[in-house]
Amino acid sequence: MKPRETPAGPPLTPLSLAILGLLEQEPRSGYDLRKIFATTPMGYFSSSPGAIYPALRRLERARWIRGSVDRAQPLRPRQVFALTAGGGRILREALARSVTRADVAARFDELLLRFAFAGRVLGRRHTLAFLRELLARVGSHVRYLRAQVRALPESAIPYGRLALEQGLESYQATGRWLRRAIRELEEPRTGPARIRKGGSGP
Amino acid sequence: MKPRETPAGPPLTPLSLAILGLLEQEPRSGYDLRKIFATTPMGYFSSSPGAIYPALRRLERARWIRGSVDRAQPLRPRQVFALTAGGGRILREALARSVTRADVAARFDELLLRFAFAGRVLGRRHTLAFLRELLARVGSHVRYLRAQVRALPESAIPYGRLALEQGLESYQATGRWLRRAIRELEEPRTGPARIRKGGSGP
DNA sequence: AATTTCATGTAACCAGTTACATGATTCA
DNA sequence: TGAATCATGTAACTGGTTACATGAAATT
């Protein structure tokens, strides 16, 4: 038995990952996916047909998803895609992959997407492990940014420092959120801690 | 005089904008830019030669920058690029462009980049106007996210809600930062308000 | 002598963008 | 009748990624 059974396969772009995660929840058509990307906070991803339909075909060619024509509907027949067993394995692998500081700095949205899917797909235990690793990496990124701020000459014009501080404070808030999320998942049977208000009202 | 003197020109991608902003500060070579992207928090941008050198040539073709060979150095001659007058106009236009909520949701890094350059290029007054508009858009995005959280069924599994709350809290922190930045720029002659510690230490 | 750094590039590839196309059905 | 919605696609383009190439100078 050779170690790697996956013969390369198509690259797992953020869009592909989002599609796999959504199809794990339930089978959906390309149009369903477009609606989700167009009308929910997942709208971060492109909802353009020129992105989604080719992506679906790539995933189908790799046998990670399988489409079937749904003729129940009276309209033009929809093609509904479902995750295959192999696709599920790929998804779990992608969600369990370890996190680097570079991911935190440059691809945080993807990490958040992974978290959102991890609960269903990996279960509470692995999701907690993921969050703890994420917290460690966010912490080291915060320390990195703080060092960058300190390294600025006192005389420098404030714009660069302010821009750095935006990132710093945003990641600090994320650190606080991570600790809360970890606490919440550790004791699952407590009522949901509603978020305190305050922040960016007018 | 026809209204638009700019005949299309190349698209102003985030990388192009970063390059224009950096060349506005001082003339630099492609290698200088690569070093900046590779070793500073601007590392968010790609430092690959396959991105930078073609971008430089596009900008040069559009006459937004101009390169000149620097033979002072004993090494292989460097080509140093400087912003042209037309390039400066393009840069100012890009920095002054108005902000939408979609920008806040999907392209915040670019907005931050614009802020970092705006101080030098647009001056304090226009930078303040930019920050105030940004604050308004961040506020409406926070309200949007809060509505999304509220719309979730109480029974839902907590992962989706938690993921939404990450964004919410991160943007709330950005709102606080924006108010502080605005205050700081409004009264320029106060000592720099150092950031209070706390947050994501170990 | 070998490695690292300086400095600039090219070539192949490709995911996503933009814009257009199609055709049925439901609604006003 | 006409518009909007459902639903799926294609075609052209291009910026960025990855990987490779080159060659001189400084460093070890």
JSON list of C-alpha atoms (C1' of nucleotides) in Angstrom, two decimals, chain D residues 10-23:
[
{"chain": "D", "resi": 10, "resn": "DT", "atom": "C1'", "xyz": [-19.83, 29.35, -22.47]},
{"chain": "D", "resi": 11, "resn": "DA", "atom": "C1'", "xyz": [-16.00, 32.56, -24.10]},
{"chain": "D", "resi": 12, "resn": "DA", "atom": "C1'", "xyz": [-12.40, 35.74, -23.60]},
{"chain": "D", "resi": 13, "resn": "DC", "atom": "C1'", "xyz": [-9.29, 37.52, -20.68]},
{"chain": "D", "resi": 14, "resn": "DT", "atom": "C1'", "xyz": [-5.80, 38.24, -17.13]},
{"chain": "D", "resi": 15, "resn": "DG", "atom": "C1'", "xyz": [-3.34, 38.80, -12.69]},
{"chain": "D", "resi": 16, "resn": "DG", "atom": "C1'", "xyz": [-1.01, 35.99, -9.78]},
{"chain": "D", "resi": 17, "resn": "DT", "atom": "C1'", "xyz": [1.39, 31.41, -8.60]},
{"chain": "D", "resi": 18, "resn": "DT", "atom": "C1'", "xyz": [4.97, 28.25, -9.15]},
{"chain": "D", "resi": 19, "resn": "DA", "atom": "C1'", "xyz": [9.07, 27.07, -10.83]},
{"chain": "D", "resi": 20, "resn": "DC", "atom": "C1'", "xyz": [12.98, 27.74, -13.36]},
{"chain": "D", "resi": 21, "resn": "DA", "atom": "C1'", "xyz": [17.00, 30.58, -15.33]},
{"chain": "D", "resi": 22, "resn": "DT", "atom": "C1'", "xyz": [20.96, 33.70, -15.21]},
{"chain": "D", "resi": 23, "resn": "DG", "atom": "C1'", "xyz": [24.99, 35.82, -13.74]}
]
